[in-house]
């Protein structure tokens, strides 16, 4: 189950060191990427209880970083283009939870930390080997565990936000996805919306600013009122509250799906370019649907992956009904 709610939903924005030694974790990616690193962050927190755990990640993730419970401060880091604004030697323990490429390694190296938590390389022969094709949660839990910060890959729970859900008990259809490769067709989302509404559920459609038009198209095709469209109308903490209190979540493999995992909210996740074996949900009331035999695997493609398109609306409807609370 999720942790108790945080008291104010805020995380300190890191501007200067406190009087505590620092554990810095680099993960300058998106919402789903942060959530699959939660087990590793929990492990770092337990292993270094007297340190300040600083997450280097995009600033817009602050509302969810506050819910992780193992993060004390957020260092806004939009990407890997610029060095981290920290003098060499300020950080005691630096963990590369971003990747294994030269850019992220260079940012970690520049910190001059006493302990560097990194995968094996010619300059770091003692680190664990990078393994392709493994579960992403396992990757980062395995990395920090190799350095004494024991982590459980399924320890994904985060705290409940203090903000109220905009639609308690609703069926949340997250119609958005950052790339076209993960955009399940509008007509299929509409078919799911109609079916779940016929079951007596309130339907809400979520997504970001770029997904508003898709959400409106789904609402129109499903015969939903305008107030069902919450895409571009919810803050990140409100989306977390919405998912935490939902009856079911239907989504492509996006941050919303990982929020459902964090809160053990029943969910149906339609996978396209990403393999379920690498990004799938933990054990719980979650069903992943895809067809790996036709996967194209191009995450940045402008058009939906064939593995995504292979999943039909009736499959999602049946799965949603079977996992519902």
CSV table of C-alpha atoms in Angstrom, one decimal:
chain,number,residue,atom,x,y,z
A,1,UNK,CA,0.0,0.0,0.0
A,2,UNK,CA,1.0,3.6,-0.4
A,3,UNK,CA,2.7,5.5,2.4
A,4,UNK,CA,0.9,8.0,4.6
A,5,UNK,CA,0.3,11.4,2.9
A,6,UNK,CA,3.2,13.9,3.1
A,7,UNK,CA,2.4,16.8,5.4
A,8,UNK,CA,2.6,19.6,2.8
A,9,UNK,CA,3.3,18.0,-0.6
A,10,UNK,CA,6.5,20.1,-1.0
A,11,UNK,CA,10.1,19.1,-1.6
A,12,UNK,CA,13.0,21.5,-0.9
A,13,UNK,CA,14.4,23.0,-4.1
A,14,UNK,CA,18.2,22.6,-3.7
A,15,UNK,CA,20.0,25.8,-4.0
A,16,UNK,CA,22.9,25.3,-1.6
A,17,UNK,CA,24.1,22.5,0.7
A,18,UNK,CA,22.7,22.0,4.2
A,19,UNK,CA,24.7,20.9,7.1
A,20,UNK,CA,24.1,17.2,6.2
A,21,UNK,CA,26.3,15.1,3.8
A,22,UNK,CA,24.7,14.7,0.4
A,23,UNK,CA,23.6,11.6,-1.6
A,24,UNK,CA,22.9,12.8,-5.1
A,25,UNK,CA,20.9,10.7,-7.5
A,26,UNK,CA,20.9,11.7,-11.2
A,27,UNK,CA,17.7,10.9,-13.1
A,28,UNK,CA,17.0,13.8,-15.5
A,29,UNK,CA,14.1,12.2,-17.4
A,30,UNK,CA,10.3,12.1,-17.3
A,31,UNK,CA,7.7,11.0,-14.8
A,32,UNK,CA,7.7,7.3,-15.6
A,33,UNK,CA,11.4,7.2,-15.5
A,34,UNK,CA,11.4,8.7,-12.0
A,35,UNK,CA,8.8,6.2,-10.7
A,36,UNK,CA,10.7,3.2,-11.9
A,37,UNK,CA,13.7,4.5,-10.0
A,38,UNK,CA,11.7,4.7,-6.7
A,39,UNK,CA,13.0,1.4,-5.4
A,40,UNK,CA,16.6,2.5,-5.8
A,41,UNK,CA,15.8,5.8,-4.1
A,42,UNK,CA,14.3,4.0,-1.2
A,43,UNK,CA,17.4,1.9,-1.0
A,44,UNK,CA,19.7,4.9,-0.9
A,45,UNK,CA,17.5,6.5,1.8
A,46,UNK,CA,17.8,3.4,4.0
A,47,UNK,CA,21.5,3.0,3.5
A,48,UNK,CA,22.3,6.7,4.2
A,49,UNK,CA,19.8,7.8,6.9
A,50,UNK,CA,21.9,10.8,8.0
A,51,UNK,CA,22.4,12.1,4.5
A,52,UNK,CA,20.3,14.6,2.5
A,53,UNK,CA,19.1,12.7,-0.6
A,54,UNK,CA,19.1,15.1,-3.5
A,55,UNK,CA,17.4,14.1,-6.8
A,56,UNK,CA,18.7,15.8,-9.9
A,57,UNK,CA,15.7,15.7,-12.2
A,58,UNK,CA,13.5,18.2,-14.2
A,59,UNK,CA,11.9,20.8,-11.9
A,60,UNK,CA,8.4,20.1,-13.1
A,61,UNK,CA,8.6,16.7,-11.3
A,62,UNK,CA,8.8,18.4,-7.9
A,63,UNK,CA,5.2,17.5,-6.8
A,64,UNK,CA,5.9,13.8,-7.3
A,65,UNK,CA,9.4,13.9,-6.0
A,66,UNK,CA,7.9,15.2,-2.8
A,67,UNK,CA,5.7,12.0,-2.7
A,68,UNK,CA,8.6,9.6,-3.0
A,69,UNK,CA,9.4,9.9,0.6
A,70,UNK,CA,13.1,9.1,0.1
A,71,UNK,CA,13.9,12.5,-1.5
A,72,UNK,CA,14.8,15.5,0.6
A,73,UNK,CA,15.5,18.0,-2.1
A,74,UNK,CA,15.2,18.4,-5.8
A,75,UNK,CA,18.0,19.9,-7.9
A,76,UNK,CA,16.2,21.1,-11.1
A,77,UNK,CA,18.1,19.3,-13.9
A,78,UNK,CA,16.4,19.5,-17.4
A,79,UNK,CA,18.9,17.2,-19.1
A,80,UNK,CA,22.5,16.4,-19.4
A,81,UNK,CA,23.7,19.4,-21.5
A,82,UNK,CA,25.1,21.4,-18.6
A,83,UNK,CA,27.3,20.4,-15.6
A,84,UNK,CA,25.5,20.2,-12.3
A,85,UNK,CA,25.9,23.4,-10.3
A,86,UNK,CA,27.8,21.9,-7.5
A,87,UNK,CA,31.5,22.3,-6.5
A,88,UNK,CA,33.7,19.2,-6.7
A,89,UNK,CA,33.7,17.5,-3.3
A,90,UNK,CA,30.4,18.8,-2.0
A,91,UNK,CA,28.6,15.5,-2.8
A,92,UNK,CA,29.5,12.6,-0.6
A,93,UNK,CA,27.7,9.8,-2.6
A,94,UNK,CA,26.8,10.2,-6.3
A,95,UNK,CA,24.5,7.7,-8.0
A,96,UNK,CA,24.1,7.5,-11.7
A,97,UNK,CA,20.4,6.4,-12.1
A,98,UNK,CA,20.2,8.1,-15.5
A,99,UNK,CA,22.0,5.6,-17.7
A,100,UNK,CA,25.5,4.4,-18.7
A,101,UNK,CA,26.5,6.8,-21.4
A,102,UNK,CA,29.4,9.2,-21.5
A,103,UNK,CA,27.2,12.3,-20.8
A,104,UNK,CA,25.7,11.1,-17.5
A,105,UNK,CA,29.0,9.5,-16.4
A,106,UNK,CA,30.7,12.8,-17.0
A,107,UNK,CA,28.3,14.7,-14.8
A,108,UNK,CA,28.8,12.2,-12.0
A,109,UNK,CA,32.6,12.2,-12.4
A,110,UNK,CA,32.7,16.0,-12.2
A,111,UNK,CA,31.1,15.9,-8.7
A,112,UNK,CA,34.3,14.3,-7.2
A,113,UNK,CA,32.2,12.3,-4.8
A,114,UNK,CA,33.7,10.0,-2.2
A,115,UNK,CA,31.5,7.2,-3.4
A,116,UNK,CA,30.4,6.8,-7.0
A,117,UNK,CA,27.5,4.4,-7.7
A,118,UNK,CA,27.9,3.6,-11.4
A,119,UNK,CA,27.8,0.6,-13.7
A,120,UNK,CA,31.1,-1.0,-14.7
A,121,UNK,CA,33.4,0.7,-17.2
A,122,UNK,CA,37.1,0.8,-17.9
A,123,UNK,CA,37.4,3.6,-15.3
A,124,UNK,CA,35.0,1.8,-12.8
A,125,UNK,CA,35.9,-1.9,-13.0
A,126,UNK,CA,34.2,-2.7,-9.7
A,127,UNK,CA,30.7,-1.6,-10.6
A,128,UNK,CA,28.1,-4.1,-11.7
A,129,UNK,CA,27.9,-4.9,-15.4
A,130,UNK,CA,25.2,-3.1,-17.4
A,131,UNK,CA,22.7,-5.7,-18.6
A,132,UNK,CA,20.5,-5.1,-21.7
A,133,UNK,CA,16.9,-6.2,-21.7
A,134,UNK,CA,16.2,-6.4,-18.0
A,135,UNK,CA,13.4,-4.8,-16.0
A,136,UNK,CA,14.1,-1.1,-15.6
A,137,UNK,CA,13.2,-1.2,-11.9
A,138,UNK,CA,15.5,-4.1,-11.4
A,139,UNK,CA,18.4,-2.3,-13.2
A,140,UNK,CA,18.5,0.5,-10.7
A,141,UNK,CA,17.7,-1.6,-7.6
A,142,UNK,CA,20.5,-3.9,-8.6
A,143,UNK,CA,22.9,-1.0,-9.1
A,144,UNK,CA,22.5,0.6,-5.7
A,145,UNK,CA,22.3,-2.8,-4.0
A,146,UNK,CA,25.8,-3.6,-5.4
A,147,UNK,CA,27.0,-0.6,-3.3
A,148,UNK,CA,25.3,-1.7,-0.1
A,149,UNK,CA,22.0,0.2,-0.5
A,150,UNK,CA,19.8,-2.9,-0.6
A,151,UNK,CA,16.7,-2.3,-2.8
A,152,UNK,CA,13.6,-4.3,-3.7
A,153,UNK,CA,12.6,-3.8,-7.3
A,154,UNK,CA,8.9,-4.0,-6.3
A,155,UNK,CA,9.2,-1.4,-3.6
A,156,UNK,CA,7.4,1.2,-5.8
A,157,UNK,CA,5.0,2.8,-3.3
A,158,UNK,CA,4.9,6.6,-2.9
A,159,UNK,CA,2.9,8.7,-0.6
A,160,UNK,CA,-0.6,9.9,-1.2
A,161,UNK,CA,-0.8,13.6,-2.1
A,162,UNK,CA,-2.7,15.9,0.3
A,163,UNK,CA,-4.6,17.5,-2.6
A,164,UNK,CA,-8.0,15.9,-3.2
A,165,UNK,CA,-8.8,13.9,-6.4
A,166,UNK,CA,-10.7,16.0,-8.9
A,167,UNK,CA,-12.9,13.0,-9.7
A,168,UNK,CA,-13.0,10.4,-6.8
A,169,UNK,CA,-13.6,6.9,-7.9
A,170,UNK,CA,-13.6,7.7,-11.6
A,171,UNK,CA,-12.2,5.5,-14.4
A,172,UNK,CA,-9.2,7.4,-15.6
A,173,UNK,CA,-8.4,7.1,-19.3
A,174,UNK,CA,-5.0,8.7,-19.9
A,175,UNK,CA,-5.2,9.3,-23.6
A,176,UNK,CA,-1.9,11.1,-24.0
A,177,UNK,CA,1.6,9.9,-24.8
A,178,UNK,CA,4.7,12.0,-25.5
A,179,UNK,CA,5.5,10.3,-28.8
A,180,UNK,CA,3.2,9.1,-31.5
A,181,UNK,CA,4.5,5.6,-31.1
A,182,UNK,CA,2.5,5.2,-27.9
A,183,UNK,CA,-0.7,6.9,-29.0
A,184,UNK,CA,-3.5,4.3,-28.9
A,185,UNK,CA,-6.2,5.3,-31.4
A,186,UNK,CA,-8.9,7.7,-30.4
A,187,UNK,CA,-11.8,5.5,-31.5
A,188,UNK,CA,-10.6,2.7,-29.2
A,189,UNK,CA,-10.3,4.9,-26.2
A,190,UNK,CA,-13.8,6.1,-27.0
A,191,UNK,CA,-15.1,2.5,-27.1
A,192,UNK,CA,-13.5,1.8,-23.7
A,193,UNK,CA,-15.1,5.0,-22.3
A,194,UNK,CA,-18.5,4.0,-23.5
A,195,UNK,CA,-18.2,0.5,-22.1
A,196,UNK,CA,-17.0,1.6,-18.7
A,197,UNK,CA,-19.6,4.3,-18.5
A,198,UNK,CA,-22.3,1.7,-19.2
A,199,UNK,CA,-20.9,-0.1,-16.1
A,200,UNK,CA,-21.9,3.0,-14.1
A,201,UNK,CA,-18.5,4.6,-13.8
A,202,UNK,CA,-17.7,8.3,-14.2
A,203,UNK,CA,-15.1,8.7,-17.0
A,204,UNK,CA,-12.3,11.3,-17.1
A,205,UNK,CA,-9.8,11.8,-19.8
A,206,UNK,CA,-6.3,12.9,-18.8
A,207,UNK,CA,-3.1,14.0,-20.5
A,208,UNK,CA,-0.9,17.0,-21.0
A,209,UNK,CA,-1.3,20.2,-23.0
A,210,UNK,CA,-0.4,18.5,-26.2
A,211,UNK,CA,-3.1,15.8,-25.6
A,212,UNK,CA,-6.0,18.2,-25.1
A,213,UNK,CA,-7.2,17.8,-28.7
A,214,UNK,CA,-7.0,14.0,-28.5
A,215,UNK,CA,-8.9,14.0,-25.2
A,216,UNK,CA,-11.6,16.2,-26.8
A,217,UNK,CA,-11.9,13.9,-29.7
A,218,UNK,CA,-12.3,10.9,-27.4
A,219,UNK,CA,-15.0,12.7,-25.4
A,220,UNK,CA,-16.9,13.6,-28.6
A,221,UNK,CA,-16.7,10.1,-30.0
A,222,UNK,CA,-17.8,8.6,-26.6
A,223,UNK,CA,-20.6,11.1,-26.0
A,224,UNK,CA,-19.0,12.5,-22.9
A,225,UNK,CA,-19.6,16.0,-21.5
A,226,UNK,CA,-16.8,18.6,-21.7
A,227,UNK,CA,-16.2,18.3,-17.9
A,228,UNK,CA,-14.8,14.8,-18.6
A,229,UNK,CA,-11.8,16.3,-20.3
A,230,UNK,CA,-9.2,16.9,-17.7
A,231,UNK,CA,-6.2,16.9,-20.1
A,232,UNK,CA,-4.2,20.1,-19.6
A,233,UNK,CA,-6.5,20.9,-16.6
A,234,UNK,CA,-4.7,19.1,-13.8
A,235,UNK,CA,-1.5,19.8,-11.9
A,236,UNK,CA,0.9,16.9,-11.4
A,237,UNK,CA,-0.2,16.4,-7.8
A,238,UNK,CA,-3.8,16.4,-8.9
A,239,UNK,CA,-3.1,13.7,-11.5
A,240,UNK,CA,-1.4,11.7,-8.7
A,241,UNK,CA,-4.5,12.1,-6.5
A,242,UNK,CA,-6.8,11.3,-9.4
A,243,UNK,CA,-4.9,8.0,-10.1
A,244,UNK,CA,-4.6,7.1,-6.5
A,245,UNK,CA,-8.4,7.3,-6.0
A,246,UNK,CA,-9.4,5.9,-9.4
A,247,UNK,CA,-11.5,2.8,-9.8
A,248,UNK,CA,-9.3,1.8,-12.8
A,249,UNK,CA,-6.7,3.4,-15.0
A,250,UNK,CA,-6.4,2.7,-18.8
A,251,UNK,CA,-3.2,4.1,-20.4
A,252,UNK,CA,-0.4,3.5,-22.8
A,253,UNK,CA,3.0,2.9,-21.2
A,254,UNK,CA,3.3,6.4,-19.7
A,255,UNK,CA,3.8,8.1,-16.4
A,256,UNK,CA,0.2,7.7,-15.5
A,257,UNK,CA,0.5,3.9,-15.8
A,258,UNK,CA,3.5,4.0,-13.4
A,259,UNK,CA,1.5,6.1,-11.0
A,260,UNK,CA,-1.1,3.4,-11.0
A,261,UNK,CA,1.6,0.9,-10.1
A,262,UNK,CA,2.8,3.1,-7.3
A,263,UNK,CA,-0.7,3.3,-5.8
A,264,UNK,CA,-1.7,-0.3,-6.6
A,265,UNK,CA,-4.6,1.2,-8.5
A,266,UNK,CA,-6.2,-1.4,-10.9
A,267,UNK,CA,-4.8,-0.6,-14.4
A,268,UNK,CA,-4.7,-1.8,-18.0
A,269,UNK,CA,-1.5,-0.7,-19.8
A,270,UNK,CA,-1.2,-0.9,-23.6
A,271,UNK,CA,2.4,-1.4,-24.6
A,272,UNK,CA,3.9,-0.4,-28.0
A,273,UNK,CA,7.6,0.1,-28.6
A,274,UNK,CA,8.7,-0.7,-25.0
A,275,UNK,CA,8.9,-4.4,-24.0
A,276,UNK,CA,6.7,-5.4,-21.1
A,277,UNK,CA,9.7,-7.4,-19.8
A,278,UNK,CA,11.6,-4.1,-19.3
A,279,UNK,CA,8.9,-1.6,-18.4
A,280,UNK,CA,5.9,-3.6,-17.2
A,281,UNK,CA,4.1,-3.1,-13.9
A,282,UNK,CA,4.9,-5.0,-10.7
A,283,UNK,CA,2.7,-7.8,-9.3
A,284,UNK,CA,-0.7,-6.4,-8.4
A,285,UNK,CA,-4.0,-5.5,-10.0
A,286,UNK,CA,-2.4,-4.6,-13.3
A,287,UNK,CA,-2.7,-6.1,-16.8
A,288,UNK,CA,-0.3,-5.3,-19.7
A,289,UNK,CA,-1.5,-5.8,-23.2
A,290,UNK,CA,0.6,-5.9,-26.4
A,291,UNK,CA,1.8,-8.1,-29.3
A,292,UNK,CA,5.6,-8.4,-29.2
A,293,UNK,CA,5.6,-10.4,-32.4
A,294,UNK,CA,4.9,-7.2,-34.4
A,295,UNK,CA,6.7,-4.7,-32.3
A,296,UNK,CA,8.7,-2.1,-34.3
A,297,UNK,CA,10.4,-0.8,-31.2
A,298,UNK,CA,11.0,2.8,-32.3
A,299,UNK,CA,10.1,4.8,-29.2
A,300,UNK,CA,10.5,8.1,-31.1
A,301,UNK,CA,8.3,7.2,-34.1
A,302,UNK,CA,5.6,9.6,-35.1
A,303,UNK,CA,3.1,6.8,-35.7
A,304,UNK,CA,1.7,4.2,-33.3
A,305,UNK,CA,3.8,1.0,-32.9
A,306,UNK,CA,2.2,-2.1,-34.5
A,307,UNK,CA,2.4,-3.8,-31.1
A,308,UNK,CA,0.1,-1.0,-29.7
A,309,UNK,CA,-2.3,-1.2,-32.7
A,310,UNK,CA,-2.6,-5.0,-32.3
A,311,UNK,CA,-4.5,-4.4,-29.0
A,312,UNK,CA,-8.2,-4.0,-29.7
A,313,UNK,CA,-10.8,-2.1,-27.6
A,314,UNK,CA,-12.6,-5.3,-26.6
A,315,UNK,CA,-9.4,-6.7,-25.0
A,316,UNK,CA,-8.9,-3.5,-23.0
A,317,UNK,CA,-12.6,-3.4,-21.9
A,318,UNK,CA,-12.4,-7.0,-20.7
A,319,UNK,CA,-9.2,-6.4,-18.9
A,320,UNK,CA,-10.5,-3.2,-17.2
A,321,UNK,CA,-13.5,-5.0,-16.0
A,322,UNK,CA,-11.5,-7.9,-14.6
A,323,UNK,CA,-9.1,-5.7,-12.6
A,324,UNK,CA,-11.6,-3.1,-11.3
A,325,UNK,CA,-12.1,-2.7,-7.6
